[in-house]
PDB file of C-alpha atoms in Angstrom:
ATOM      1  CA  MET E   1      18.992 -24.176   9.074  1.00  0.00           C
ATOM      2  CA  THR E   2      21.641 -22.190   7.240  1.00  0.00           C
ATOM      3  CA  ARG E   3      19.019 -20.463   5.090  1.00  0.00           C
ATOM      4  CA  LEU E   4      17.017 -19.495   8.162  1.00  0.00           C
ATOM      5  CA  LEU E   5      20.095 -18.079   9.859  1.00  0.00           C
ATOM      6  CA  PHE E   6      21.065 -16.211   6.686  1.00  0.00           C
ATOM      7  CA  SER E   7      17.529 -14.789   6.391  1.00  0.00           C
ATOM      8  CA  ILE E   8      17.566 -13.579   9.987  1.00  0.00           C
ATOM      9  CA  VAL E   9      20.982 -11.950   9.575  1.00  0.00           C
ATOM     10  CA  LEU E  10      19.889 -10.298   6.306  1.00  0.00           C
ATOM     11  CA  ALA E  11      16.651  -8.992   7.861  1.00  0.00           C
ATOM     12  CA  ALA E  12      18.507  -7.646  10.897  1.00  0.00           C
ATOM     13  CA  GLY E  13      21.078  -5.981   8.657  1.00  0.00           C
ATOM     14  CA  LEU E  14      18.441  -4.297   6.516  1.00  0.00           C
ATOM     15  CA  ALA E  15      16.474  -3.164   9.561  1.00  0.00           C
ATOM     16  CA  GLY E  16      19.657  -1.844  11.179  1.00  0.00           C
ATOM     17  CA  CYS E  17      20.553   0.301   8.163  1.00  0.00           C
ATOM     18  CA  GLY E  18      17.134   1.978   8.119  1.00  0.00           C
ATOM     19  CA  PHE E  19      15.759   0.191   5.062  1.00  0.00           C
ATOM     20  CA  HIS E  20      11.983  -0.092   4.861  1.00  0.00           C
ATOM     21  CA  PRO E  21       9.625  -0.616   1.929  1.00  0.00           C
ATOM     22  CA  ARG E  22       7.797   2.381   0.505  1.00  0.00           C
ATOM     23  CA  ASN E  23       4.233   3.033   1.548  1.00  0.00           C
ATOM     24  CA  ALA E  24       1.501   2.813  -1.047  1.00  0.00           C
ATOM     25  CA  LEU E  25       0.593   5.949  -2.980  1.00  0.00           C
ATOM     26  CA  MET E  26      -1.807   8.126  -1.017  1.00  0.00           C
ATOM     27  CA  LEU E  27      -4.567   9.960  -2.892  1.00  0.00           C
ATOM     28  CA  PRO E  28      -7.114  12.422  -1.503  1.00  0.00           C
ATOM     29  CA  ALA E  29     -10.593  11.188  -0.595  1.00  0.00           C
ATOM     30  CA  ASP E  30     -12.148  13.543  -3.165  1.00  0.00           C
ATOM     31  CA  VAL E  31     -10.243  11.871  -6.040  1.00  0.00           C
ATOM     32  CA  PRO E  32     -12.425   8.925  -7.069  1.00  0.00           C
ATOM     33  CA  ALA E  33     -10.548   8.334 -10.343  1.00  0.00           C
ATOM     34  CA  VAL E  34      -7.552   9.680 -12.250  1.00  0.00           C
ATOM     35  CA  GLN E  35      -7.187  10.471 -15.933  1.00  0.00           C
ATOM     36  CA  VAL E  36      -3.655  10.752 -17.322  1.00  0.00           C
ATOM     37  CA  THR E  37      -3.267  13.074 -20.303  1.00  0.00           C
ATOM     38  CA  SER E  38      -0.260  14.190 -22.293  1.00  0.00           C
ATOM     39  CA  ASN E  39       0.482  16.684 -25.036  1.00  0.00           C
ATOM     40  CA  VAL E  40       2.609  13.990 -26.665  1.00  0.00           C
ATOM     41  CA  PRO E  41       0.464  11.496 -28.610  1.00  0.00           C
ATOM     42  CA  TYR E  42       1.106   7.852 -27.628  1.00  0.00           C
ATOM     43  CA  SER E  43       3.384   8.917 -24.794  1.00  0.00           C
ATOM     44  CA  GLU E  44       5.232   6.049 -23.120  1.00  0.00           C
ATOM     45  CA  LEU E  45       5.407   8.138 -19.939  1.00  0.00           C
ATOM     46  CA  SER E  46       1.603   8.396 -19.833  1.00  0.00           C
ATOM     47  CA  LYS E  47       1.295   4.636 -20.260  1.00  0.00           C
ATOM     48  CA  LEU E  48       3.765   4.063 -17.417  1.00  0.00           C
ATOM     49  CA  LEU E  49       1.929   6.530 -15.176  1.00  0.00           C
ATOM     50  CA  GLU E  50      -1.399   4.812 -15.850  1.00  0.00           C
ATOM     51  CA  ARG E  51       0.086   1.393 -15.151  1.00  0.00           C
ATOM     52  CA  ASN E  52       1.771   2.560 -11.922  1.00  0.00           C
ATOM     53  CA  LEU E  53      -1.388   4.321 -10.711  1.00  0.00           C
ATOM     54  CA  ARG E  54      -3.451   1.218 -11.469  1.00  0.00           C
ATOM     55  CA  ALA E  55      -0.927  -0.895  -9.538  1.00  0.00           C
ATOM     56  CA  THR E  56      -1.377   1.329  -6.478  1.00  0.00           C
ATOM     57  CA  GLY E  57      -5.122   0.800  -6.532  1.00  0.00           C
ATOM     58  CA  ALA E  58      -6.224   4.028  -8.202  1.00  0.00           C
ATOM     59  CA  GLN E  59      -9.108   3.855 -10.645  1.00  0.00           C
ATOM     60  CA  ILE E  60      -7.931   4.988 -14.104  1.00  0.00           C
ATOM     61  CA  ILE E  61     -10.151   6.600 -16.704  1.00  0.00           C
ATOM     62  CA  ALA E  62      -8.649   6.251 -20.152  1.00  0.00           C
ATOM     63  CA  ALA E  63      -8.357   9.389 -22.254  1.00  0.00           C
ATOM     64  CA  SER E  64     -10.275   8.912 -25.498  1.00  0.00           C
ATOM     65  CA  ALA E  65     -10.309  10.950 -28.680  1.00  0.00           C
ATOM     66  CA  ARG E  66     -13.305  13.173 -29.372  1.00  0.00           C
ATOM     67  CA  ASN E  67     -15.618  12.142 -32.213  1.00  0.00           C
ATOM     68  CA  ASP E  68     -15.640  15.579 -33.877  1.00  0.00           C
ATOM     69  CA  ASP E  69     -11.858  16.085 -33.621  1.00  0.00           C
ATOM     70  CA  PRO E  70      -9.676  12.961 -33.146  1.00  0.00           C
ATOM     71  CA  THR E  71      -6.630  15.106 -32.272  1.00  0.00           C
ATOM     72  CA  GLN E  72      -8.380  16.404 -29.125  1.00  0.00           C
ATOM     73  CA  LEU E  73      -8.907  14.287 -26.025  1.00  0.00           C
ATOM     74  CA  GLU E  74     -12.218  13.812 -24.272  1.00  0.00           C
ATOM     75  CA  LEU E  75     -11.628  14.910 -20.675  1.00  0.00           C
ATOM     76  CA  ALA E  76     -13.547  13.270 -17.854  1.00  0.00           C
ATOM     77  CA  THR E  77     -15.431  15.760 -15.669  1.00  0.00           C
ATOM     78  CA  ASP E  78     -15.603  13.528 -12.596  1.00  0.00           C
ATOM     79  CA  ALA E  79     -11.923  12.531 -12.433  1.00  0.00           C
ATOM     80  CA  ALA E  80      -8.714  14.135 -11.292  1.00  0.00           C
ATOM     81  CA  ARG E  81      -6.276  14.817 -14.125  1.00  0.00           C
ATOM     82  CA  LEU E  82      -2.577  14.164 -14.164  1.00  0.00           C
ATOM     83  CA  GLN E  83      -1.438  16.260 -17.101  1.00  0.00           C
ATOM     84  CA  VAL E  84       2.003  15.775 -18.601  1.00  0.00           C
ATOM     85  CA  LEU E  85       2.429  19.163 -20.247  1.00  0.00           C
ATOM     86  CA  SER E  86       5.816  18.585 -21.829  1.00  0.00           C
ATOM     87  CA  GLU E  87       8.488  15.940 -22.332  1.00  0.00           C
ATOM     88  CA  ARG E  88      11.956  16.819 -23.614  1.00  0.00           C
ATOM     89  CA  TRP E  89      14.950  14.664 -24.498  1.00  0.00           C
ATOM     90  CA  GLY E  90      18.482  15.842 -25.100  1.00  0.00           C
ATOM     91  CA  ASP E  91      21.969  14.458 -25.675  1.00  0.00           C
ATOM     92  CA  LEU E  92      24.862  16.576 -24.492  1.00  0.00           C
ATOM     93  CA  PRO E  93      28.475  15.636 -25.250  1.00  0.00           C
ATOM     94  CA  ILE E  94      30.462  15.755 -22.012  1.00  0.00           C
ATOM     95  CA  ALA E  95      33.829  14.315 -23.114  1.00  0.00           C
ATOM     96  CA  ILE E  96      35.729  14.537 -26.385  1.00  0.00           C
ATOM     97  CA  ASP E  97      38.827  12.757 -27.661  1.00  0.00           C
ATOM     98  CA  GLY E  98      42.009  14.295 -29.055  1.00  0.00           C
ATOM     99  CA  GLN E  99      40.418  14.681 -32.480  1.00  0.00           C
ATOM    100  CA  GLY E 100      37.394  16.580 -31.192  1.00  0.00           C
ATOM    101  CA  ARG E 101      34.923  13.688 -31.464  1.00  0.00           C
ATOM    102  CA  ALA E 102      32.428  13.130 -28.674  1.00  0.00           C
ATOM    103  CA  GLN E 103      33.136  10.028 -26.600  1.00  0.00           C
ATOM    104  CA  GLU E 104      30.781  10.404 -23.657  1.00  0.00           C
ATOM    105  CA  TYR E 105      27.275  11.823 -23.580  1.00  0.00           C
ATOM    106  CA  ARG E 106      24.734  12.886 -21.010  1.00  0.00           C
ATOM    107  CA  LEU E 107      21.183  11.811 -21.849  1.00  0.00           C
ATOM    108  CA  ARG E 108      18.732  14.283 -20.316  1.00  0.00           C
ATOM    109  CA  TYR E 109      14.995  13.828 -19.856  1.00  0.00           C
ATOM    110  CA  ALA E 110      12.704  16.535 -18.522  1.00  0.00           C
ATOM    111  CA  ALA E 111       8.966  16.512 -17.948  1.00  0.00           C
ATOM    112  CA  ILE E 112       6.533  19.191 -16.803  1.00  0.00           C
ATOM    113  CA  PHE E 113       3.361  18.025 -15.082  1.00  0.00           C
ATOM    114  CA  VAL E 114       0.412  19.241 -13.008  1.00  0.00           C
ATOM    115  CA  PHE E 115      -2.132  17.261 -10.984  1.00  0.00           C
ATOM    116  CA  ARG E 116      -5.639  18.729 -10.780  1.00  0.00           C
ATOM    117  CA  ARG E 117      -8.697  17.664  -8.831  1.00  0.00           C
ATOM    118  CA  ALA E 118     -11.974  16.963 -10.635  1.00  0.00           C
ATOM    119  CA  ASP E 119     -13.153  20.526  -9.895  1.00  0.00           C
ATOM    120  CA  GLY E 120     -10.082  21.936 -11.692  1.00  0.00           C
ATOM    121  CA  SER E 121      -8.200  23.130  -8.607  1.00  0.00           C
ATOM    122  CA  GLU E 122      -4.531  22.232  -8.446  1.00  0.00           C
ATOM    123  CA  LEU E 123      -3.526  19.581  -5.968  1.00  0.00           C
ATOM    124  CA  VAL E 124       0.091  19.528  -7.162  1.00  0.00           C
ATOM    125  CA  PRO E 125       1.097  22.731  -8.929  1.00  0.00           C
ATOM    126  CA  GLN E 126       3.025  22.699 -12.189  1.00  0.00           C
ATOM    127  CA  GLN E 127       6.464  21.185 -11.616  1.00  0.00           C
ATOM    128  CA  VAL E 128       9.498  20.240 -13.656  1.00  0.00           C
ATOM    129  CA  ILE E 129      11.481  17.073 -13.098  1.00  0.00           C
ATOM    130  CA  GLU E 130      14.763  16.552 -14.907  1.00  0.00           C
ATOM    131  CA  LEU E 131      16.739  13.319 -14.910  1.00  0.00           C
ATOM    132  CA  SER E 132      20.017  12.481 -16.613  1.00  0.00           C
ATOM    133  CA  ARG E 133      22.349   9.558 -17.229  1.00  0.00           C
ATOM    134  CA  ASP E 134      25.829   9.458 -18.679  1.00  0.00           C
ATOM    135  CA  TYR E 135      26.916   6.900 -21.254  1.00  0.00           C
ATOM    136  CA  VAL E 136      30.039   6.172 -23.265  1.00  0.00           C
ATOM    137  CA  ALA E 137      29.855   6.090 -27.051  1.00  0.00           C
ATOM    138  CA  PRO E 138      33.302   5.668 -28.611  1.00  0.00           C
ATOM    139  CA  PRO E 139      33.295   7.278 -32.075  1.00  0.00           C
ATOM    140  CA  THR E 140      35.280   4.405 -33.602  1.00  0.00           C
ATOM    141  CA  ASP E 141      33.028   1.625 -32.239  1.00  0.00           C
ATOM    142  CA  ALA E 142      29.341   2.350 -32.831  1.00  0.00           C
ATOM    143  CA  THR E 143      28.240  -1.214 -32.077  1.00  0.00           C
ATOM    144  CA  GLY E 144      25.787  -1.290 -29.195  1.00  0.00           C
ATOM    145  CA  THR E 145      25.670   2.481 -28.719  1.00  0.00           C
ATOM    146  CA  THR E 146      22.061   2.925 -29.794  1.00  0.00           C
ATOM    147  CA  THR E 147      21.009  -0.075 -27.737  1.00  0.00           C
ATOM    148  CA  GLU E 148      22.640   1.394 -24.622  1.00  0.00           C
ATOM    149  CA  ARG E 149      20.900   4.709 -25.280  1.00  0.00           C
ATOM    150  CA  GLU E 150      17.532   2.954 -25.694  1.00  0.00           C
ATOM    151  CA  ILE E 151      18.021   1.050 -22.445  1.00  0.00           C
ATOM    152  CA  LEU E 152      18.892   4.281 -20.629  1.00  0.00           C
ATOM    153  CA  ALA E 153      15.863   6.036 -22.153  1.00  0.00           C
ATOM    154  CA  ALA E 154      13.539   3.271 -20.925  1.00  0.00           C
ATOM    155  CA  GLU E 155      15.154   3.461 -17.485  1.00  0.00           C
ATOM    156  CA  LEU E 156      14.713   7.245 -17.391  1.00  0.00           C
ATOM    157  CA  ARG E 157      11.024   6.910 -18.357  1.00  0.00           C
ATOM    158  CA  ARG E 158      10.439   4.460 -15.502  1.00  0.00           C
ATOM    159  CA  GLU E 159      12.252   6.736 -13.070  1.00  0.00           C
ATOM    160  CA  MET E 160      10.296   9.760 -14.315  1.00  0.00           C
ATOM    161  CA  ALA E 161       6.968   8.006 -13.726  1.00  0.00           C
ATOM    162  CA  ALA E 162       8.078   6.994 -10.231  1.00  0.00           C
ATOM    163  CA  SER E 163       9.325  10.533  -9.495  1.00  0.00           C
ATOM    164  CA  ILE E 164       6.034  12.106 -10.566  1.00  0.00           C
ATOM    165  CA  LEU E 165       4.049   9.720  -8.373  1.00  0.00           C
ATOM    166  CA  ARG E 166       6.408  10.356  -5.423  1.00  0.00           C
ATOM    167  CA  ARG E 167       5.854  14.113  -5.818  1.00  0.00           C
ATOM    168  CA  ILE E 168       2.078  13.638  -5.802  1.00  0.00           C
ATOM    169  CA  ASP E 169       2.329  11.334  -2.799  1.00  0.00           C
ATOM    170  CA  GLY E 170       4.571  13.819  -0.975  1.00  0.00           C
ATOM    171  CA  VAL E 171       2.117  16.682  -1.452  1.00  0.00           C
ATOM    172  CA  VAL E 172      -0.855  14.563  -0.366  1.00  0.00           C
ATOM    173  CA  ARG E 173       0.965  13.233   2.721  1.00  0.00           C
ATOM    174  CA  SER E 174       2.131  16.724   3.653  1.00  0.00           C
ATOM    175  CA  GLN E 175      -1.359  18.183   3.399  1.00  0.00           C
ATOM    176  CA  ALA E 176      -2.838  15.200   5.250  1.00  0.00           C
ATOM    177  CA  ALA E 177      -0.333  15.670   8.081  1.00  0.00           C
ATOM    178  CA  LYS E 178      -1.290  19.351   8.350  1.00  0.00           C
ATOM    179  CA  GLY E 179      -4.954  18.362   8.465  1.00  0.00           C
ATOM    180  CA  THR E 180      -5.869  20.337   5.338  1.00  0.00           C
ATOM    181  CA  LEU E 181      -6.734  17.276   3.276  1.00  0.00           C
ATOM    182  CA  ASP E 182      -8.811  14.127   3.804  1.00  0.00           C
ATOM    183  CA  VAL E 183      -7.183  11.023   2.400  1.00  0.00           C
ATOM    184  CA  ARG E 184      -8.808   7.899   1.056  1.00  0.00           C
ATOM    185  CA  GLN E 185      -8.653   5.014   3.477  1.00  0.00           C
ATOM    186  CA  ASP E 186      -8.896   1.622   1.825  1.00  0.00           C
ATOM    187  CA  ASN E 187      -6.812  -1.515   1.607  1.00  0.00           C
ATOM    188  CA  ASN E 188      -4.811  -0.276  -1.367  1.00  0.00           C
ATOM    189  CA  ALA E 189      -3.756   3.066   0.081  1.00  0.00           C
ATOM    190  CA  PRO E 190      -2.921   2.797   3.764  1.00  0.00           C
ATOM    191  CA  VAL E 191      -2.751   5.936   5.860  1.00  0.00           C
ATOM    192  CA  ARG E 192       0.391   6.300   7.973  1.00  0.00           C
TER     193      ARG E 192
END
């Protein structure tokens, strides 16, 4: 009985504050499949984008190397392309101690991407997303500093993938609301 009462109070509290789960990613009707490409070989961001797109119900076409030149990717002609044009990392000292040694850093991650339809037209024009996190790295105690940085880097990659997909979803929903774009209607991508 107590659990039921607690659940009802929690649900009412969340509903009262305006919380609601995100809608599924919306893709245009003319995008049967998506191919994620990156200028960075073995990009973790590309892998995350593919996994997140697959989880939303999008069909993914894997980018494969060409037989004549393994450094070039074979691009699918019948799929939309999410191209990650650039990824940049940077550490910026933001606090120093009395001896001039950096104590706190800002980890910055920026990505440039574009989303094109199968015919080559841009659905989402080239955009830059930049994310940052601050972390403390005392110069006298280096234990755990690299681990904290690695954890923050993984967190920033996940957030970057989610941000890119939210941008795509925002453009598609905006164009669908204006009536300039037909959206796919299936169980995995509800139209709202």
